[in-house]
mmCIF file of C-alpha atoms in Angstrom:
data_model
loop_
_atom_site.group_PDB
_atom_site.id
_atom_site.type_symbol
_atom_site.label_atom_id
_atom_site.label_comp_id
_atom_site.label_asym_id
_atom_site.label_seq_id
_atom_site.Cartn_x
_atom_site.Cartn_y
_atom_site.Cartn_z
ATOM 1 C CA MET A 1341 -42.002 -125.867 -12.009
ATOM 2 C CA ILE A 1342 -38.845 -126.257 -14.155
ATOM 3 C CA ALA A 1343 -37.753 -129.212 -12.045
ATOM 4 C CA THR A 1344 -41.097 -130.771 -12.558
ATOM 5 C CA GLY A 1345 -40.602 -130.069 -16.383
ATOM 6 C CA VAL A 1346 -37.197 -131.839 -16.247
ATOM 7 C CA PHE A 1347 -38.511 -134.885 -14.650
ATOM 8 C CA VAL A 1348 -41.406 -135.113 -16.981
ATOM 9 C CA LEU A 1349 -38.772 -134.801 -19.745
ATOM 10 C CA LEU A 1350 -36.752 -137.557 -18.161
ATOM 11 C CA LEU A 1351 -40.086 -139.700 -18.070
ATOM 12 C CA GLY A 1352 -40.353 -138.941 -21.785
ATOM 13 C CA THR A 1353 -36.636 -140.200 -22.306
ATOM 14 C CA ALA A 1354 -37.406 -143.247 -20.648
ATOM 15 C CA LEU A 1355 -40.520 -144.015 -22.193
ATOM 16 C CA SER A 1356 -38.788 -143.304 -25.863
ATOM 17 C CA GLY A 1357 -37.207 -146.832 -25.493
ATOM 18 C CA LEU A 1358 -40.620 -147.989 -26.436
ATOM 19 C CA GLN A 1359 -40.040 -146.677 -30.035
ATOM 20 C CA ASP A 1360 -37.283 -148.148 -32.250
ATOM 21 C CA ARG A 1361 -36.053 -144.906 -33.407
ATOM 22 C CA ARG A 1362 -32.703 -144.459 -31.697
ATOM 23 C CA TRP A 1363 -32.386 -140.921 -32.818
ATOM 24 C CA LEU A 1364 -35.393 -139.776 -30.666
ATOM 25 C CA SER A 1365 -33.921 -141.560 -27.465
ATOM 26 C CA VAL A 1366 -30.586 -139.970 -28.080
ATOM 27 C CA THR A 1367 -31.860 -136.429 -28.760
ATOM 28 C CA LEU A 1368 -34.415 -136.557 -25.631
ATOM 29 C CA PHE A 1369 -31.320 -137.912 -23.726
ATOM 30 C CA PHE A 1370 -29.184 -134.773 -24.616
ATOM 31 C CA ALA A 1371 -32.049 -132.593 -24.061
ATOM 32 C CA SER A 1372 -32.434 -133.860 -20.598
ATOM 33 C CA TRP A 1373 -28.813 -133.637 -19.983
ATOM 34 C CA ILE A 1374 -28.481 -130.046 -21.059
ATOM 35 C CA ALA A 1375 -31.604 -129.250 -19.028
ATOM 36 C CA ILE A 1376 -30.061 -130.765 -15.940
ATOM 37 C CA ALA A 1377 -26.954 -128.986 -16.445
ATOM 38 C CA LEU A 1378 -28.505 -125.702 -17.021
ATOM 39 C CA LEU A 1379 -30.604 -126.013 -13.724
ATOM 40 C CA PHE A 1380 -27.228 -127.006 -11.909
ATOM 41 C CA SER A 1381 -25.699 -123.973 -13.090
ATOM 42 C CA HIS A 1382 -28.491 -121.868 -12.068
ATOM 43 C CA HIS A 1383 -28.484 -123.413 -8.481
ATOM 44 C CA ALA A 1384 -24.473 -123.607 -8.298
ATOM 45 C CA THR A 1385 -24.300 -119.712 -9.117
ATOM 46 C CA ASP A 1386 -27.145 -118.979 -6.586
ATOM 47 C CA THR A 1387 -26.793 -118.607 -2.807
ATOM 48 C CA LEU A 1388 -27.849 -121.920 -1.252
ATOM 49 C CA ASP A 1389 -27.864 -120.850 2.258
ATOM 50 C CA ILE A 1390 -27.266 -124.242 3.358
ATOM 51 C CA SER A 1391 -23.702 -124.320 4.505
ATOM 52 C CA LEU A 1392 -22.387 -122.676 7.301
ATOM 53 C CA MET B 122 -15.436 -166.671 -20.328
ATOM 54 C CA SER B 123 -17.009 -167.151 -23.554
ATOM 55 C CA ARG B 124 -18.558 -164.246 -25.776
ATOM 56 C CA SER B 125 -22.021 -165.740 -25.328
ATOM 57 C CA LEU B 126 -21.721 -166.121 -21.503
ATOM 58 C CA LEU B 127 -20.251 -162.512 -21.273
ATOM 59 C CA GLY B 128 -23.501 -161.285 -23.296
ATOM 60 C CA GLU B 129 -25.559 -162.877 -20.811
ATOM 61 C CA PHE B 130 -23.736 -161.580 -17.830
ATOM 62 C CA SER B 131 -24.064 -158.057 -19.483
ATOM 63 C CA TYR B 132 -27.895 -158.428 -19.894
ATOM 64 C CA VAL B 133 -28.559 -159.773 -16.326
ATOM 65 C CA SER B 134 -26.234 -156.955 -14.949
ATOM 66 C CA THR B 135 -27.997 -154.356 -16.897
ATOM 67 C CA HIS B 136 -31.138 -155.422 -15.053
ATOM 68 C CA LEU B 137 -29.512 -155.116 -11.736
ATOM 69 C CA VAL B 138 -28.225 -151.774 -12.509
ATOM 70 C CA VAL B 139 -31.649 -150.509 -13.105
ATOM 71 C CA LEU B 140 -33.014 -152.229 -10.142
ATOM 72 C CA VAL B 141 -30.399 -150.877 -7.770
ATOM 73 C CA VAL B 142 -30.636 -147.361 -8.894
ATOM 74 C CA SER B 143 -34.518 -147.577 -8.574
ATOM 75 C CA CYS B 144 -34.208 -148.969 -4.961
ATOM 76 C CA ILE B 145 -31.709 -146.138 -3.993
ATOM 77 C CA LEU B 146 -34.154 -143.508 -5.282
ATOM 78 C CA ILE B 147 -36.952 -145.159 -3.231
ATOM 79 C CA ALA B 148 -34.648 -144.981 -0.132
ATOM 80 C CA ALA B 149 -34.187 -141.453 -0.794
ATOM 81 C CA PHE B 150 -38.312 -141.117 -0.767
ATOM 82 C CA GLY B 151 -38.076 -142.926 2.530
ATOM 83 C CA VAL B 152 -35.607 -140.354 4.087
ATOM 84 C CA GLN B 153 -37.697 -137.548 2.510
ATOM 85 C CA PHE B 154 -41.114 -138.883 3.930
ATOM 86 C CA PHE B 155 -40.329 -141.092 6.995
ATOM 87 C CA GLU B 156 -37.475 -138.815 8.277
ATOM 88 C CA ASP B 157 -39.414 -135.877 7.310
ATOM 89 C CA GLU B 158 -36.291 -134.503 5.411
ATOM 90 C CA MET B 159 -36.800 -132.106 2.549
ATOM 91 C CA PRO B 160 -34.562 -132.608 -0.464
ATOM 92 C CA CYS B 161 -32.497 -129.439 -1.289
ATOM 93 C CA PRO B 162 -32.213 -128.091 -5.024
ATOM 94 C CA LEU B 163 -28.849 -130.048 -5.522
ATOM 95 C CA CYS B 164 -30.386 -133.335 -4.082
ATOM 96 C CA ILE B 165 -33.054 -133.074 -6.561
ATOM 97 C CA LEU B 166 -30.417 -132.709 -9.331
ATOM 98 C CA GLN B 167 -28.624 -135.887 -8.024
ATOM 99 C CA ARG B 168 -31.721 -137.703 -8.419
ATOM 100 C CA MET B 169 -32.340 -136.435 -12.039
ATOM 101 C CA ALA B 170 -28.739 -137.337 -12.838
ATOM 102 C CA MET B 171 -28.963 -140.833 -11.218
ATOM 103 C CA MET B 172 -32.231 -141.407 -13.413
ATOM 104 C CA LEU B 173 -30.506 -140.068 -16.462
ATOM 105 C CA ALA B 174 -27.637 -142.397 -15.907
ATOM 106 C CA VAL B 175 -29.808 -145.429 -16.158
ATOM 107 C CA VAL B 176 -32.151 -144.384 -18.938
ATOM 108 C CA GLY B 177 -29.888 -146.077 -21.677
ATOM 109 C CA PRO B 178 -29.954 -149.596 -19.690
ATOM 110 C CA VAL B 179 -33.663 -149.085 -19.457
ATOM 111 C CA HIS B 180 -33.868 -148.721 -23.227
ATOM 112 C CA VAL B 181 -31.919 -151.793 -23.535
ATOM 113 C CA ILE B 182 -34.160 -153.801 -21.408
ATOM 114 C CA VAL B 183 -37.270 -152.224 -23.259
ATOM 115 C CA LYS B 184 -35.901 -153.245 -26.432
ATOM 116 C CA SER B 185 -35.106 -156.779 -25.286
ATOM 117 C CA HIS B 186 -39.000 -157.474 -24.657
ATOM 118 C CA ARG B 187 -39.466 -157.098 -28.389
ATOM 119 C CA HIS B 188 -36.182 -158.478 -29.803
ATOM 120 C CA ARG B 189 -34.422 -161.736 -29.310
ATOM 121 C CA VAL B 190 -30.989 -160.099 -29.672
ATOM 122 C CA ILE B 191 -29.868 -156.633 -28.600
ATOM 123 C CA GLU B 192 -27.455 -154.998 -31.149
ATOM 124 C CA SER B 193 -24.190 -154.036 -29.851
ATOM 125 C CA GLU B 194 -24.539 -150.520 -31.227
ATOM 126 C CA TRP B 195 -27.682 -150.007 -29.089
ATOM 127 C CA PHE B 196 -25.918 -151.616 -26.108
ATOM 128 C CA ALA B 197 -22.882 -149.405 -26.437
ATOM 129 C CA SER B 198 -25.059 -146.278 -26.893
ATOM 130 C CA ALA B 199 -26.897 -147.274 -23.702
ATOM 131 C CA TRP B 200 -23.663 -147.385 -21.648
ATOM 132 C CA GLY B 201 -22.481 -144.236 -23.217
ATOM 133 C CA MET B 202 -25.558 -142.535 -21.909
ATOM 134 C CA THR B 203 -24.563 -143.822 -18.396
ATOM 135 C CA VAL B 204 -21.221 -142.428 -18.651
ATOM 136 C CA LEU B 205 -22.552 -139.112 -19.379
ATOM 137 C CA GLY B 206 -25.386 -138.940 -16.836
ATOM 138 C CA SER B 207 -22.909 -140.126 -14.123
ATOM 139 C CA VAL B 208 -20.284 -137.575 -15.011
ATOM 140 C CA LEU B 209 -23.118 -134.938 -14.576
ATOM 141 C CA GLY B 210 -23.860 -136.671 -11.310
ATOM 142 C CA CYS B 211 -20.378 -136.612 -9.940
ATOM 143 C CA VAL B 212 -20.128 -132.983 -10.683
ATOM 144 C CA ILE B 213 -23.291 -132.148 -8.792
ATOM 145 C CA SER B 214 -22.515 -134.297 -5.735
ATOM 146 C CA THR B 215 -19.034 -133.175 -5.542
ATOM 147 C CA ARG B 216 -20.329 -129.527 -5.643
ATOM 148 C CA GLN B 217 -22.679 -130.240 -2.585
ATOM 149 C CA ILE B 218 -19.845 -132.305 -0.894
ATOM 150 C CA LEU B 219 -17.464 -129.100 -1.127
ATOM 151 C CA LEU B 220 -20.287 -126.901 0.152
ATOM 152 C CA HIS B 221 -19.886 -128.864 3.520
ATOM 153 C CA ILE B 222 -16.256 -129.398 3.509
ATOM 154 C CA ALA B 223 -15.378 -126.465 5.946
ATOM 155 C CA PRO B 224 -14.449 -127.916 9.482
ATOM 156 C CA GLY B 225 -17.455 -127.528 11.740
ATOM 157 C CA SER B 226 -20.001 -127.905 9.052
ATOM 158 C CA VAL B 227 -22.518 -130.458 10.103
ATOM 159 C CA GLY B 228 -23.712 -131.063 6.550
ATOM 160 C CA TYR B 229 -27.251 -131.051 5.043
ATOM 161 C CA GLY B 230 -29.585 -133.630 6.466
ATOM 162 C CA ASN B 231 -28.901 -136.719 8.540
ATOM 163 C CA PRO B 232 -26.096 -138.960 7.642
ATOM 164 C CA VAL B 233 -27.189 -142.453 6.734
ATOM 165 C CA LEU B 234 -24.701 -145.200 7.781
ATOM 166 C CA GLY B 235 -22.029 -142.555 8.470
ATOM 167 C CA LEU B 236 -22.242 -140.513 5.422
ATOM 168 C CA HIS B 237 -24.652 -137.815 4.054
ATOM 169 C CA LEU B 238 -27.018 -138.811 0.965
ATOM 170 C CA TYR B 239 -24.853 -136.525 -1.425
ATOM 171 C CA THR B 240 -21.698 -138.451 -0.648
ATOM 172 C CA TRP B 241 -23.531 -141.808 -1.063
ATOM 173 C CA ALA B 242 -24.662 -140.157 -4.270
ATOM 174 C CA LEU B 243 -21.154 -139.539 -5.330
ATOM 175 C CA LEU B 244 -20.013 -143.321 -4.771
ATOM 176 C CA VAL B 245 -23.209 -144.461 -6.687
ATOM 177 C CA PHE B 246 -22.131 -142.205 -9.599
ATOM 178 C CA VAL B 247 -18.517 -143.751 -9.458
ATOM 179 C CA ALA B 248 -19.886 -147.198 -9.111
ATOM 180 C CA LEU B 249 -21.898 -146.485 -12.303
ATOM 181 C CA LEU B 250 -18.949 -145.163 -14.206
ATOM 182 C CA LEU B 251 -17.033 -148.524 -13.406
ATOM 183 C CA THR B 252 -19.995 -150.558 -14.465
ATOM 184 C CA ALA B 253 -20.319 -148.816 -17.682
ATOM 185 C CA GLY B 254 -16.493 -148.805 -18.409
ATOM 186 C CA ILE B 255 -16.409 -152.594 -17.635
ATOM 187 C CA HIS B 256 -19.548 -153.307 -20.009
ATOM 188 C CA LEU B 257 -17.997 -151.190 -22.783
ATOM 189 C CA VAL B 258 -14.685 -152.924 -22.609
ATOM 190 C CA PHE B 259 -16.151 -156.259 -22.800
ATOM 191 C CA ILE B 260 -18.891 -155.756 -25.313
ATOM 192 C CA ARG B 261 -17.838 -157.112 -28.641
ATOM 193 C CA GLU B 262 -20.968 -158.791 -30.212
ATOM 194 C CA ASP B 263 -24.823 -158.645 -30.157
ATOM 195 C CA VAL B 264 -26.222 -159.394 -26.695
ATOM 196 C CA PRO B 265 -28.508 -162.335 -26.464
ATOM 197 C CA VAL B 266 -31.961 -161.837 -24.378
ATOM 198 C CA VAL B 267 -31.662 -164.449 -21.826
ATOM 199 C CA LEU B 268 -34.573 -163.592 -19.368
ATOM 200 C CA GLU B 269 -37.346 -165.036 -21.975
ATOM 201 C CA ARG B 270 -38.622 -166.972 -18.971
ATOM 202 C CA ALA B 271 -38.537 -164.207 -16.561
ATOM 203 C CA ARG B 272 -40.048 -161.696 -18.755
ATOM 204 C CA VAL B 273 -42.667 -160.584 -15.997
ATOM 205 C CA LEU B 274 -39.600 -159.970 -13.704
ATOM 206 C CA SER B 275 -37.828 -157.905 -16.540
ATOM 207 C CA LYS B 276 -40.865 -155.901 -17.383
ATOM 208 C CA SER B 277 -41.313 -155.003 -13.378
ATOM 209 C CA VAL B 278 -37.670 -153.708 -13.167
ATOM 210 C CA VAL B 279 -38.627 -151.241 -16.041
ATOM 211 C CA TRP B 280 -41.984 -150.256 -14.571
ATOM 212 C CA LEU B 281 -40.492 -149.953 -11.116
ATOM 213 C CA PHE B 282 -38.280 -147.319 -12.654
ATOM 214 C CA TRP B 283 -40.864 -145.401 -14.677
ATOM 215 C CA LEU B 284 -43.036 -145.229 -11.598
ATOM 216 C CA VAL B 285 -39.864 -143.903 -9.582
ATOM 217 C CA VAL B 286 -39.545 -140.911 -12.123
ATOM 218 C CA LEU B 287 -43.275 -140.254 -12.202
ATOM 219 C CA ALA B 288 -43.284 -140.235 -8.460
ATOM 220 C CA ASN B 289 -40.392 -137.836 -8.333
ATOM 221 C CA ALA B 290 -42.047 -135.550 -10.750
ATOM 222 C CA ILE B 291 -45.062 -135.384 -8.429
ATOM 223 C CA SER B 292 -43.256 -134.921 -5.271
ATOM 224 C CA VAL B 293 -41.314 -132.224 -6.932
ATOM 225 C CA PHE B 294 -44.344 -130.531 -8.118
ATOM 226 C CA PHE B 295 -45.589 -130.385 -4.570
ATOM 227 C CA GLN B 296 -42.305 -129.031 -3.184
ATOM 228 C CA ALA B 297 -41.962 -126.332 -5.825
ATOM 229 C CA GLY B 298 -45.767 -125.401 -6.372
ATOM 230 C CA PHE B 299 -46.215 -122.804 -9.237
ATOM 231 C CA GLN B 300 -42.803 -121.185 -8.310
ATOM 232 C CA MET B 301 -40.364 -121.453 -11.192
ATOM 233 C CA PHE B 302 -37.309 -122.698 -8.916
ATOM 234 C CA LEU B 303 -37.068 -124.887 -5.993
ATOM 235 C CA PRO B 304 -36.611 -123.235 -2.615
ATOM 236 C CA ASP B 305 -32.977 -123.225 -1.681
ATOM 237 C CA ASN B 306 -33.704 -124.482 1.757
ATOM 238 C CA PRO B 307 -37.033 -126.137 1.736
ATOM 239 C CA THR B 308 -39.076 -126.461 4.942
ATOM 240 C CA HIS B 309 -42.793 -127.340 3.492
ATOM 241 C CA TYR B 310 -44.523 -128.324 0.439
ATOM 242 C CA ARG B 311 -45.429 -125.251 -1.282
ATOM 243 C CA LEU B 312 -48.440 -126.751 -2.924
ATOM 244 C CA LEU B 313 -49.842 -127.721 0.484
ATOM 245 C CA LYS B 314 -49.675 -124.337 2.052
#
């Protein structure tokens, strides 16, 4: 669900280019960046069970 | 090389970057569906970072459909986004490479042209960083829109990217189902079982 939400956020960020408001694009970009970084920190500290 | 020619080159290469990244993401779908190789959470995160890295150039292209000139501020902001997205992607793909660096590890998934997808991803992120750096070094003036006669082609590049993002959202929803997080070692689509 969270990953799907991040993809929807990314789609919103990509579509925000249709507006002439740069602050909106930049805000959504940083929101996406932080969301991906947080999701990565979750998976990076979790046991992935995909190595040896 | 004249400044206007540099601007035109920047505009065309912006399209190429978005198109190439979209094709790479479609190729990842090909591996997922045709080779039946489920993407792990880190693979999904790399896809996200790749999309994030080209969101700025997509904005530039979209803006160019309504204006004759792209302001240099917009252009610089777009490539700045590429740098930030690529750095995040480098961190994620490096983490996955290091997971499998131990001797004897076969890695995750089948190699493509001798390298695993996460190694290719790192190379893509480094290439994006270099591309962004080159654009930022040479950008000094507003960029003219040079694809007026190829507007359909330009819009197709943007639509392709939007569709790739949407397709990934749907695919991940099928993979994760109504669970909060993706499975560590996915074997099936949770929504279908």
